Amino acid sequence: MDNCIFCKIIAGELPGKVVYEDPMVVAVEDIDPQAPHHYLIFPRKHLPTTLDLTEGDDQLVGHVFRVAAKLARDHGFAERGFRVVNNCNEGAGQSVWHIHFHLLGGRDLSWPPG
Ligand code: 5GP
Ligand code: ZN
């Protein structure tokens, strides 16, 4: 998708610190980390928001959570605890219109979120 920063990272047209990739998803370090570990997991397929998911994406979303668990284990913060967050639309803080899941860990995370 034109002018989508995550599509451009996937295409190698923008730099990104890739920590994981496979045929379905890519994970990068967030450019403005909110925790000692803050990764963004997004599908290679351009979907603007969670509202655009269809039944055919069920496996994709499940896969995202398995990748999150793998990254948390591989980077040593799984046992302490971590959070997977998807912000949908502006009122929830979404700022990049290519669906993505934040993986945050490496510190205690308060609840409820802001
Ligand atoms: P949202 O606000 O849409 O839930 O999350 C977007 C995230 O993308 C933010 O945490 C922001 O720091 C991150 N971000 C924005 N631009 C870039 C970029 O060019 N590269 C990377 N790696 N992260 C970005
Ligand atoms: Zn995109």
PDB file of C-alpha atoms and ligand atoms in Angstrom:
ATOM      1  CA  MET A   1       0.000   0.000   0.000  1.00  0.00           C
ATOM      2  CA  ASP A   2       1.422   3.398  -0.979  1.00  0.00           C
ATOM      3  CA  ASN A   3       2.589   5.652   1.856  1.00  0.00           C
ATOM      4  CA  CYS A   4       2.238   2.979   4.505  1.00  0.00           C
ATOM      5  CA  ILE A   5       5.344   2.919   6.683  1.00  0.00           C
ATOM      6  CA  PHE A   6       4.947  -0.713   7.687  1.00  0.00           C
ATOM      7  CA  CYS A   7       4.476  -1.810   4.064  1.00  0.00           C
ATOM      8  CA  LYS A   8       7.649   0.152   3.274  1.00  0.00           C
ATOM      9  CA  ILE A   9       9.576  -1.569   6.087  1.00  0.00           C
ATOM     10  CA  ILE A  10       8.361  -4.936   4.752  1.00  0.00           C
ATOM     11  CA  ALA A  11       9.510  -3.966   1.234  1.00  0.00           C
ATOM     12  CA  GLY A  12      12.905  -2.782   2.517  1.00  0.00           C
ATOM     13  CA  GLU A  13      12.163   0.781   1.417  1.00  0.00           C
ATOM     14  CA  LEU A  14      12.358   2.127   4.990  1.00  0.00           C
ATOM     15  CA  PRO A  15      14.793   0.980   7.681  1.00  0.00           C
ATOM     16  CA  GLY A  16      13.462  -1.160  10.494  1.00  0.00           C
ATOM     17  CA  LYS A  17      15.154  -3.214  13.199  1.00  0.00           C
ATOM     18  CA  VAL A  18      13.615  -6.542  12.298  1.00  0.00           C
ATOM     19  CA  VAL A  19      13.619  -9.031  15.188  1.00  0.00           C
ATOM     20  CA  TYR A  20      11.497 -11.721  13.525  1.00  0.00           C
ATOM     21  CA  GLU A  21       9.994 -12.475  10.130  1.00  0.00           C
ATOM     22  CA  ASP A  22       8.218 -15.337   8.423  1.00  0.00           C
ATOM     23  CA  PRO A  23       5.876 -15.648   5.434  1.00  0.00           C
ATOM     24  CA  MET A  24       2.957 -14.224   7.418  1.00  0.00           C
ATOM     25  CA  VAL A  25       4.322 -11.536   9.757  1.00  0.00           C
ATOM     26  CA  VAL A  26       7.225  -9.205  10.471  1.00  0.00           C
ATOM     27  CA  ALA A  27       8.277  -7.919  13.924  1.00  0.00           C
ATOM     28  CA  VAL A  28      10.398  -4.826  14.466  1.00  0.00           C
ATOM     29  CA  GLU A  29      11.636  -2.781  17.405  1.00  0.00           C
ATOM     30  CA  ASP A  30       9.342   0.177  18.028  1.00  0.00           C
ATOM     31  CA  ILE A  31      11.055   3.459  17.094  1.00  0.00           C
ATOM     32  CA  ASP A  32       9.769   5.049  20.341  1.00  0.00           C
ATOM     33  CA  PRO A  33       9.898   2.233  22.898  1.00  0.00           C
ATOM     34  CA  GLN A  34       7.545   2.418  25.880  1.00  0.00           C
ATOM     35  CA  ALA A  35       9.209  -0.467  27.731  1.00  0.00           C
ATOM     36  CA  PRO A  36      12.659  -2.119  27.777  1.00  0.00           C
ATOM     37  CA  HIS A  37      11.256  -4.506  25.187  1.00  0.00           C
ATOM     38  CA  HIS A  38       8.769  -3.013  22.735  1.00  0.00           C
ATOM     39  CA  TYR A  39       8.199  -4.789  19.455  1.00  0.00           C
ATOM     40  CA  LEU A  40       5.577  -4.302  16.764  1.00  0.00           C
ATOM     41  CA  ILE A  41       4.224  -7.435  15.105  1.00  0.00           C
ATOM     42  CA  PHE A  42       2.343  -6.870  11.874  1.00  0.00           C
ATOM     43  CA  PRO A  43       1.126  -8.994   8.959  1.00  0.00           C
ATOM     44  CA  ARG A  44       2.799  -8.680   5.558  1.00  0.00           C
ATOM     45  CA  LYS A  45      -0.710  -8.156   4.218  1.00  0.00           C
ATOM     46  CA  HIS A  46      -1.926  -4.556   4.478  1.00  0.00           C
ATOM     47  CA  LEU A  47      -5.041  -4.303   6.624  1.00  0.00           C
ATOM     48  CA  PRO A  48      -5.736  -0.846   8.105  1.00  0.00           C
ATOM     49  CA  THR A  49      -7.348  -1.832  11.413  1.00  0.00           C
ATOM     50  CA  THR A  50      -8.761  -4.678  13.460  1.00  0.00           C
ATOM     51  CA  LEU A  51     -12.154  -3.828  11.974  1.00  0.00           C
ATOM     52  CA  ASP A  52     -10.859  -5.022   8.584  1.00  0.00           C
ATOM     53  CA  LEU A  53     -10.139  -8.567   9.771  1.00  0.00           C
ATOM     54  CA  THR A  54     -12.263 -11.291   8.212  1.00  0.00           C
ATOM     55  CA  GLU A  55     -12.740 -14.957   9.003  1.00  0.00           C
ATOM     56  CA  GLY A  56      -9.854 -15.760   6.682  1.00  0.00           C
ATOM     57  CA  ASP A  57      -7.525 -13.871   9.022  1.00  0.00           C
ATOM     58  CA  ASP A  58      -8.255 -16.013  12.088  1.00  0.00           C
ATOM     59  CA  GLN A  59      -5.076 -18.032  11.627  1.00  0.00           C
ATOM     60  CA  LEU A  60      -3.071 -14.850  11.154  1.00  0.00           C
ATOM     61  CA  VAL A  61      -4.206 -13.372  14.469  1.00  0.00           C
ATOM     62  CA  GLY A  62      -3.524 -16.609  16.299  1.00  0.00           C
ATOM     63  CA  HIS A  63      -0.096 -16.685  14.709  1.00  0.00           C
ATOM     64  CA  VAL A  64       0.629 -13.152  15.929  1.00  0.00           C
ATOM     65  CA  PHE A  65       0.109 -14.293  19.526  1.00  0.00           C
ATOM     66  CA  ARG A  66       2.346 -17.315  19.051  1.00  0.00           C
ATOM     67  CA  VAL A  67       5.061 -15.048  17.626  1.00  0.00           C
ATOM     68  CA  ALA A  68       4.608 -12.695  20.605  1.00  0.00           C
ATOM     69  CA  ALA A  69       5.125 -15.602  23.009  1.00  0.00           C
ATOM     70  CA  LYS A  70       8.198 -16.746  21.097  1.00  0.00           C
ATOM     71  CA  LEU A  71       9.732 -13.254  21.163  1.00  0.00           C
ATOM     72  CA  ALA A  72       8.992 -12.869  24.880  1.00  0.00           C
ATOM     73  CA  ARG A  73      10.685 -16.200  25.602  1.00  0.00           C
ATOM     74  CA  ASP A  74      13.621 -15.596  23.249  1.00  0.00           C
ATOM     75  CA  HIS A  75      14.280 -12.159  24.777  1.00  0.00           C
ATOM     76  CA  GLY A  76      13.947 -13.396  28.343  1.00  0.00           C
ATOM     77  CA  PHE A  77      10.909 -11.483  29.596  1.00  0.00           C
ATOM     78  CA  ALA A  78       8.184 -14.118  29.261  1.00  0.00           C
ATOM     79  CA  GLU A  79       8.235 -15.282  32.874  1.00  0.00           C
ATOM     80  CA  ARG A  80       8.088 -11.775  34.342  1.00  0.00           C
ATOM     81  CA  GLY A  81       5.098 -10.933  32.207  1.00  0.00           C
ATOM     82  CA  PHE A  82       4.291  -9.054  29.060  1.00  0.00           C
ATOM     83  CA  ARG A  83       1.429  -7.401  27.225  1.00  0.00           C
ATOM     84  CA  VAL A  84       0.134  -7.639  23.647  1.00  0.00           C
ATOM     85  CA  VAL A  85      -1.798  -4.527  22.621  1.00  0.00           C
ATOM     86  CA  ASN A  86      -3.732  -3.582  19.521  1.00  0.00           C
ATOM     87  CA  ASN A  87      -4.954   0.010  19.270  1.00  0.00           C
ATOM     88  CA  CYS A  88      -7.946   0.310  16.943  1.00  0.00           C
ATOM     89  CA  ASN A  89      -8.807   3.754  15.597  1.00  0.00           C
ATOM     90  CA  GLU A  90      -7.822   7.212  16.814  1.00  0.00           C
ATOM     91  CA  GLY A  91      -9.727   7.139  20.094  1.00  0.00           C
ATOM     92  CA  ALA A  92      -7.624   4.179  21.176  1.00  0.00           C
ATOM     93  CA  GLY A  93      -4.363   5.786  20.048  1.00  0.00           C
ATOM     94  CA  GLN A  94      -3.854   4.187  16.653  1.00  0.00           C
ATOM     95  CA  SER A  95      -1.456   6.268  14.567  1.00  0.00           C
ATOM     96  CA  VAL A  96      -0.264   3.844  11.868  1.00  0.00           C
ATOM     97  CA  TRP A  97      -2.972   2.476   9.601  1.00  0.00           C
ATOM     98  CA  HIS A  98      -1.526  -0.970   9.034  1.00  0.00           C
ATOM     99  CA  ILE A  99      -2.764  -3.348  11.710  1.00  0.00           C
ATOM    100  CA  HIS A 100      -0.094  -4.119  14.295  1.00  0.00           C
ATOM    101  CA  PHE A 101       0.254  -5.619  17.735  1.00  0.00           C
ATOM    102  CA  HIS A 102       2.526  -4.073  20.348  1.00  0.00           C
ATOM    103  CA  LEU A 103       4.519  -6.530  22.462  1.00  0.00           C
ATOM    104  CA  LEU A 104       5.668  -4.815  25.653  1.00  0.00           C
ATOM    105  CA  GLY A 105       7.795  -6.328  28.395  1.00  0.00           C
ATOM    106  CA  GLY A 106      10.829  -6.001  30.603  1.00  0.00           C
ATOM    107  CA  ARG A 107       9.128  -3.895  33.269  1.00  0.00           C
ATOM    108  CA  ASP A 108       6.051  -4.075  35.444  1.00  0.00           C
ATOM    109  CA  LEU A 109       3.008  -2.892  33.471  1.00  0.00           C
ATOM    110  CA  SER A 110       0.227  -1.099  35.297  1.00  0.00           C
ATOM    111  CA  TRP A 111      -3.484  -1.747  34.855  1.00  0.00           C
ATOM    112  CA  PRO A 112      -5.827  -0.261  33.749  1.00  0.00           C
ATOM    113  CA  PRO A 113      -4.012   1.276  30.763  1.00  0.00           C
ATOM    114  CA  GLY A 114      -4.564   4.965  30.069  1.00  0.00           C
TER     115      GLY A 114
HETATM  116  P1  5GP B   1      -0.138   2.899  17.219  1.00  0.00           P
HETATM  117  O1  5GP B   1      -0.080   4.271  17.836  1.00  0.00           O
HETATM  118  O2  5GP B   1      -0.683   2.957  15.801  1.00  0.00           O
HETATM  119  O3  5GP B   1      -0.811   1.854  18.063  1.00  0.00           O
HETATM  120  O4  5GP B   1       1.365   2.404  17.131  1.00  0.00           O
HETATM  121  C1  5GP B   1       2.228   2.844  16.139  1.00  0.00           C
HETATM  122  C2  5GP B   1       3.623   2.599  16.652  1.00  0.00           C
HETATM  123  O5  5GP B   1       4.505   2.694  15.558  1.00  0.00           O
HETATM  124  C3  5GP B   1       4.088   3.623  17.697  1.00  0.00           C
HETATM  125  O6  5GP B   1       4.435   2.941  18.904  1.00  0.00           O
HETATM  126  C4  5GP B   1       5.289   4.291  17.037  1.00  0.00           C
HETATM  127  O7  5GP B   1       6.323   4.569  17.936  1.00  0.00           O
HETATM  128  C5  5GP B   1       5.703   3.268  15.988  1.00  0.00           C
HETATM  129  N1  5GP B   1       6.327   3.827  14.800  1.00  0.00           N
HETATM  130  C6  5GP B   1       5.948   4.935  14.100  1.00  0.00           C
HETATM  131  N2  5GP B   1       6.752   5.108  13.042  1.00  0.00           N
HETATM  132  C7  5GP B   1       7.656   4.088  13.071  1.00  0.00           C
HETATM  133  C8  5GP B   1       8.753   3.735  12.213  1.00  0.00           C
HETATM  134  O8  5GP B   1       9.066   4.369  11.210  1.00  0.00           O
HETATM  135  N3  5GP B   1       9.452   2.629  12.572  1.00  0.00           N
HETATM  136  C9  5GP B   1       9.145   1.876  13.680  1.00  0.00           C
HETATM  137  N4  5GP B   1       9.906   0.806  13.937  1.00  0.00           N
HETATM  138  N5  5GP B   1       8.119   2.181  14.498  1.00  0.00           N
HETATM  139  C10 5GP B   1       7.384   3.284  14.186  1.00  0.00           C
HETATM  140 ZN    ZN B   2       0.669  -1.285   5.043  1.00  0.00          ZN
END
